[in-house]
Amino acid sequence: MADFDPKRIRKTILDMAYSGKTVHIGCAFSIVELLAVMYRSHLRFPENNPRHERRDYMVLSKGHGVMAQYACLGEKGWLSDDALHNYFKNGSALKGLADTHIPGVEVTSGSLGHGLSVGAGLALAAKLSKTDQKCFAIVGDGEINEGPIWEAALFATHFKLDNLIVVVDANGFQAMGTTDEVMALGNIESKFAAFGFDAVTIDGHDEAAIDQTLRKLSDDRNGRPKALIANTVKGKGVSFMEHDNIWHYTRLNETTYADAIAELGVAA
């Protein structure tokens, strides 16, 4: 069984980004531990089938972080090494943004702000079907500038979607600057609480805290949707990428790739 080691996941992301000559490394790195814990311990896929009708849902609303999800799908055995190696190349099915053509990817989310609405709909469908399915939806902190996020939040509270767990990747940056520069967010936990969510803030790289918090939130079927605000570091895991928003759009070259791989210390 895959152990979803964060260092190995980050190495896969680097390999994909270098091979595909593409971007969005920093925003993939910030959600690695969140996804690792979800896939390791919380997401249920009967018969290991990503299309099973009773599966739990992992909605990556911040679709530009999809390399991290692809790496996890590789760990699950749903994407081959060859598919990952050919990421973003001509003929590849793996695009630079989340796309539902890939088994295990629940929402096409290149346009930010819409994934949570899909997640809320999936959670409602599970409620109406009287299943115990859960929906985890990862949104970016910059993404919650978008109005549809809060429409979805109102919807989730109105329909008592306690099987919906919103995870906010609060890394403090978005494409064009810090979240404070672009549109100050204030206290995100308080905002979700004001919308009727059970909300909590944790270190988004502490795997034990992530596991414990997700377990508590997802087990508490009290009629209230859940929000986990994960304080994360954009570029986490490679020192020269951490807190440096240039790695939202910068491509790796031979030197930076080698330096990043060396820092991770993961064997090929």
Short mmCIF file of C-alpha atoms in Angstrom, two decimals:
data_model
loop_
_atom_site.label_atom_id
_atom_site.label_comp_id
_atom_site.label_asym_id
_atom_site.label_seq_id
_atom_site.Cartn_x
_atom_site.Cartn_y
_atom_site.Cartn_z
CA MET A 1 0.00 0.00 0.00
CA ALA A 2 1.29 3.47 -0.87
CA ASP A 3 2.43 5.50 2.14
CA PHE A 4 2.13 8.86 0.36
CA ASP A 5 5.49 10.13 1.54
CA PRO A 6 5.48 13.94 1.08
CA LYS A 7 9.11 14.04 -0.07
CA ARG A 8 8.43 11.48 -2.78
CA ILE A 9 5.29 13.34 -3.83
CA ARG A 10 7.30 16.56 -4.13
CA LYS A 11 9.94 14.75 -6.19
CA THR A 12 7.23 13.53 -8.56
CA ILE A 13 5.96 17.11 -8.88
CA LEU A 14 9.47 18.34 -9.69
CA ASP A 15 9.96 15.56 -12.24
CA MET A 16 6.65 16.44 -13.90
CA ALA A 17 7.33 20.17 -13.95
CA TYR A 18 10.85 19.72 -15.34
CA SER A 19 9.84 17.16 -17.95
CA GLY A 20 6.78 19.15 -19.03
CA LYS A 21 8.57 22.53 -18.85
CA THR A 22 5.64 23.92 -16.93
CA VAL A 23 4.75 26.05 -13.91
CA HIS A 24 2.64 26.05 -10.69
CA ILE A 25 5.21 24.28 -8.54
CA GLY A 26 4.81 26.43 -5.42
CA CYS A 27 1.03 26.07 -5.26
CA ALA A 28 1.31 22.30 -5.71
CA PHE A 29 3.91 22.02 -2.94
CA SER A 30 1.72 23.81 -0.40
CA ILE A 31 -0.99 21.13 -0.50
CA VAL A 32 1.21 18.02 -0.47
CA GLU A 33 0.71 17.05 3.18
CA LEU A 34 -3.02 17.79 2.97
CA LEU A 35 -3.46 15.47 0.00
CA ALA A 36 -1.10 12.84 1.40
CA VAL A 37 -3.14 12.50 4.60
CA MET A 38 -6.45 12.51 2.73
CA TYR A 39 -5.41 9.78 0.31
CA ARG A 40 -3.60 7.77 2.96
CA SER A 41 -6.26 7.77 5.66
CA HIS A 42 -9.55 9.47 4.76
CA LEU A 43 -10.65 9.03 1.16
CA ARG A 44 -12.50 5.76 0.60
CA PHE A 45 -12.53 4.08 -2.80
CA PRO A 46 -14.33 0.73 -2.75
CA GLU A 47 -12.48 -1.88 -4.81
CA ASN A 48 -9.74 0.76 -5.31
CA ASN A 49 -11.93 2.16 -8.08
CA PRO A 50 -11.74 5.94 -8.62
CA ARG A 51 -15.10 5.83 -10.42
CA HIS A 52 -16.95 3.70 -7.86
CA GLU A 53 -20.44 5.08 -7.25
CA ARG A 54 -19.91 4.98 -3.46
CA ARG A 55 -16.50 6.65 -3.46
CA ASP A 56 -15.63 9.69 -1.40
CA TYR A 57 -14.92 12.82 -3.43
CA MET A 58 -11.73 14.86 -3.58
CA VAL A 59 -12.55 18.14 -5.31
CA LEU A 60 -9.48 20.21 -6.14
CA SER A 61 -11.07 23.60 -6.68
CA LYS A 62 -7.62 25.26 -6.90
CA GLY A 63 -6.99 23.27 -10.06
CA HIS A 64 -3.59 24.83 -10.77
CA GLY A 65 -2.18 22.66 -7.94
CA VAL A 66 -3.11 19.53 -9.85
CA MET A 67 0.44 18.15 -10.09
CA ALA A 68 0.16 17.29 -6.39
CA GLN A 69 -3.05 15.37 -7.04
CA TYR A 70 -1.58 13.63 -10.08
CA ALA A 71 1.35 12.49 -7.92
CA CYS A 72 -1.12 11.02 -5.41
CA LEU A 73 -3.07 9.30 -8.18
CA GLY A 74 0.25 7.79 -9.24
CA GLU A 75 0.75 6.55 -5.67
CA LYS A 76 -2.71 4.95 -5.87
CA GLY A 77 -1.68 3.16 -9.06
CA TRP A 78 -4.25 5.00 -11.16
CA LEU A 79 -1.66 6.91 -13.20
CA SER A 80 1.36 5.18 -14.67
CA ASP A 81 4.94 6.40 -14.39
CA ASP A 82 4.86 6.92 -18.13
CA ALA A 83 1.78 9.13 -17.89
CA LEU A 84 3.40 11.23 -15.18
CA HIS A 85 6.67 11.50 -17.11
CA ASN A 86 4.78 12.77 -20.17
CA TYR A 87 2.82 15.37 -18.21
CA PHE A 88 1.91 18.44 -20.28
CA LYS A 89 3.58 17.09 -23.43
CA ASN A 90 1.89 16.80 -26.80
CA GLY A 91 -0.64 13.99 -26.68
CA SER A 92 -0.68 13.73 -22.89
CA ALA A 93 -4.03 13.45 -21.12
CA LEU A 94 -2.54 15.24 -18.12
CA LYS A 95 -3.15 18.95 -18.46
CA GLY A 96 -1.84 21.79 -16.34
CA LEU A 97 -5.22 22.26 -14.64
CA ALA A 98 -7.58 19.72 -13.06
CA ASP A 99 -9.67 17.88 -15.66
CA THR A 100 -12.38 15.28 -15.09
CA HIS A 101 -11.20 13.14 -17.99
CA ILE A 102 -8.65 11.74 -15.53
CA PRO A 103 -10.08 9.05 -13.21
CA GLY A 104 -9.90 10.38 -9.67
CA VAL A 105 -10.27 14.03 -10.69
CA GLU A 106 -13.79 15.12 -9.79
CA VAL A 107 -13.96 18.64 -11.23
CA THR A 108 -12.51 20.59 -14.13
CA SER A 109 -11.27 23.62 -12.25
CA GLY A 110 -9.13 25.91 -14.33
CA SER A 111 -11.52 28.77 -13.64
CA LEU A 112 -11.22 29.50 -9.93
CA GLY A 113 -14.15 29.79 -7.54
CA HIS A 114 -16.40 27.09 -9.00
CA GLY A 115 -15.10 23.82 -7.56
CA LEU A 116 -16.70 24.29 -4.17
CA SER A 117 -20.13 24.57 -5.81
CA VAL A 118 -19.54 21.21 -7.48
CA GLY A 119 -18.39 19.76 -4.17
CA ALA A 120 -21.50 21.04 -2.43
CA GLY A 121 -23.62 19.44 -5.13
CA LEU A 122 -21.83 16.10 -4.71
CA ALA A 123 -22.30 16.29 -0.94
CA LEU A 124 -26.02 17.04 -1.35
CA ALA A 125 -26.42 14.15 -3.80
CA ALA A 126 -24.84 11.80 -1.24
CA LYS A 127 -27.22 13.11 1.42
CA LEU A 128 -30.25 12.61 -0.80
CA SER A 129 -29.05 9.10 -1.67
CA LYS A 130 -28.61 8.38 2.06
CA THR A 131 -25.02 7.19 1.65
CA ASP A 132 -22.15 7.92 4.02
CA GLN A 133 -20.02 9.47 1.27
CA LYS A 134 -17.92 12.51 2.12
CA CYS A 135 -16.68 15.32 -0.06
CA PHE A 136 -13.38 17.07 0.61
CA ALA A 137 -12.90 20.30 -1.34
CA ILE A 138 -9.55 22.11 -1.43
CA VAL A 139 -9.77 25.83 -2.20
CA GLY A 140 -6.99 28.39 -2.28
CA ASP A 141 -7.01 31.40 0.01
CA GLY A 142 -6.70 33.69 -3.00
CA GLU A 143 -9.53 31.76 -4.63
CA ILE A 144 -11.95 32.71 -1.88
CA ASN A 145 -11.92 36.25 -3.29
CA GLU A 146 -14.46 34.79 -5.73
CA GLY A 147 -18.14 35.27 -4.95
CA PRO A 148 -19.27 31.75 -5.90
CA ILE A 149 -17.25 30.38 -2.97
CA TRP A 150 -19.56 32.16 -0.55
CA GLU A 151 -22.70 31.25 -2.49
CA ALA A 152 -21.62 27.62 -2.15
CA ALA A 153 -21.00 28.18 1.57
CA LEU A 154 -24.54 29.51 2.04
CA PHE A 155 -25.89 26.53 0.08
CA ALA A 156 -23.91 24.06 2.21
CA THR A 157 -25.23 25.52 5.44
CA HIS A 158 -28.83 25.72 4.20
CA PHE A 159 -28.83 22.03 3.18
CA LYS A 160 -26.97 20.93 6.35
CA LEU A 161 -24.11 19.37 4.40
CA ASP A 162 -22.13 17.97 7.32
CA ASN A 163 -20.49 15.55 4.86
CA LEU A 164 -18.71 18.48 3.15
CA ILE A 165 -15.24 19.38 4.41
CA VAL A 166 -13.77 22.53 2.86
CA VAL A 167 -10.00 22.75 3.18
CA VAL A 168 -8.51 26.20 2.64
CA ASP A 169 -4.90 26.19 1.47
CA ALA A 170 -3.92 29.40 3.25
CA ASN A 171 -0.43 29.98 1.86
CA GLY A 172 -0.78 33.76 1.79
CA PHE A 173 -0.18 34.16 -1.94
CA GLN A 174 -2.02 34.15 -5.23
CA ALA A 175 -0.86 34.56 -8.79
CA MET A 176 -0.18 38.30 -8.72
CA GLY A 177 0.96 38.87 -5.15
CA THR A 178 0.13 38.23 -1.52
CA THR A 179 -3.48 37.82 -0.52
CA ASP A 180 -3.16 40.91 1.67
CA GLU A 181 -1.99 42.96 -1.31
CA VAL A 182 -4.62 41.72 -3.74
CA MET A 183 -7.65 41.52 -1.43
CA ALA A 184 -7.22 41.21 2.33
CA LEU A 185 -9.10 38.21 3.70
CA GLY A 186 -9.13 38.94 7.43
CA ASN A 187 -9.78 35.95 9.66
CA ILE A 188 -10.79 33.09 7.38
CA GLU A 189 -11.87 30.80 10.20
CA SER A 190 -14.22 33.47 11.55
CA LYS A 191 -15.70 34.04 8.10
CA PHE A 192 -16.59 30.38 7.61
CA ALA A 193 -17.92 30.18 11.16
CA ALA A 194 -20.14 33.19 10.43
CA PHE A 195 -21.53 31.26 7.44
CA GLY A 196 -22.54 28.40 9.74
CA PHE A 197 -19.52 26.10 9.38
CA ASP A 198 -17.67 24.26 12.08
CA ALA A 199 -14.26 25.85 11.41
CA VAL A 200 -10.77 25.26 12.74
CA THR A 201 -7.27 26.47 11.84
CA ILE A 202 -4.18 24.23 11.91
CA ASP A 203 -0.65 23.88 10.54
CA GLY A 204 -1.23 22.54 7.04
CA HIS A 205 2.09 20.67 6.98
CA ASP A 206 1.61 18.82 10.29
CA GLU A 207 0.38 15.42 9.14
CA ALA A 208 -0.72 14.29 12.60
CA ALA A 209 -2.74 17.47 13.13
CA ILE A 210 -4.29 17.18 9.66
CA ASP A 211 -5.27 13.57 10.30
CA GLN A 212 -6.71 14.23 13.75
CA THR A 213 -8.65 17.31 12.63
CA LEU A 214 -10.08 15.73 9.50
CA ARG A 215 -11.16 12.70 11.51
CA LYS A 216 -12.94 14.85 14.07
CA LEU A 217 -14.62 17.07 11.48
CA SER A 218 -15.74 14.28 9.18
CA ASP A 219 -17.07 12.12 12.03
CA ASP A 220 -19.16 14.94 13.52
CA ARG A 221 -22.46 14.66 11.65
CA ASN A 222 -24.17 17.55 13.43
CA GLY A 223 -25.84 19.20 10.44
CA ARG A 224 -23.08 21.78 9.94
CA PRO A 225 -20.60 21.83 7.03
CA LYS A 226 -16.91 21.87 7.97
CA ALA A 227 -13.98 24.14 7.18
CA LEU A 228 -10.34 23.36 7.88
CA ILE A 229 -8.12 26.39 7.38
CA ALA A 230 -4.63 25.05 6.74
CA ASN A 231 -1.81 27.53 7.23
CA THR A 232 0.72 26.48 4.61
CA VAL A 233 3.93 27.63 2.95
CA LYS A 234 3.91 28.20 -0.79
CA GLY A 235 6.85 26.24 -2.19
CA LYS A 236 7.15 24.15 0.98
CA GLY A 237 10.01 21.65 0.94
CA VAL A 238 12.57 23.47 -1.19
CA SER A 239 14.21 26.39 0.58
CA PHE A 240 14.65 28.69 -2.42
CA MET A 241 11.00 28.25 -3.38
CA GLU A 242 9.44 28.79 0.04
CA HIS A 243 7.53 32.09 0.42
CA ASP A 244 8.76 33.18 -3.02
CA ASN A 245 5.82 33.83 -5.33
CA ILE A 246 8.08 33.80 -8.40
CA TRP A 247 7.61 30.01 -8.32
CA HIS A 248 3.97 30.39 -9.26
CA TYR A 249 5.05 30.93 -12.87
CA THR A 250 8.78 30.13 -13.01
CA ARG A 251 9.96 27.06 -14.90
CA LEU A 252 12.75 24.80 -13.72
CA ASN A 253 16.07 24.73 -15.53
CA GLU A 254 18.77 22.08 -15.21
CA THR A 255 20.39 23.80 -12.24
CA THR A 256 17.27 24.62 -10.21
CA TYR A 257 15.87 21.15 -10.87
CA ALA A 258 19.05 19.48 -9.63
CA ASP A 259 19.24 21.78 -6.59
CA ALA A 260 15.60 21.12 -5.67
CA ILE A 261 15.97 17.35 -6.04
CA ALA A 262 19.11 17.43 -3.90
CA GLU A 263 17.28 19.29 -1.13
CA LEU A 264 14.53 16.69 -1.02
CA GLY A 265 17.11 13.92 -0.67
CA VAL A 266 14.88 11.31 -2.30
CA ALA A 267 16.45 8.56 -4.38
CA ALA A 268 15.38 8.24 -8.00
#
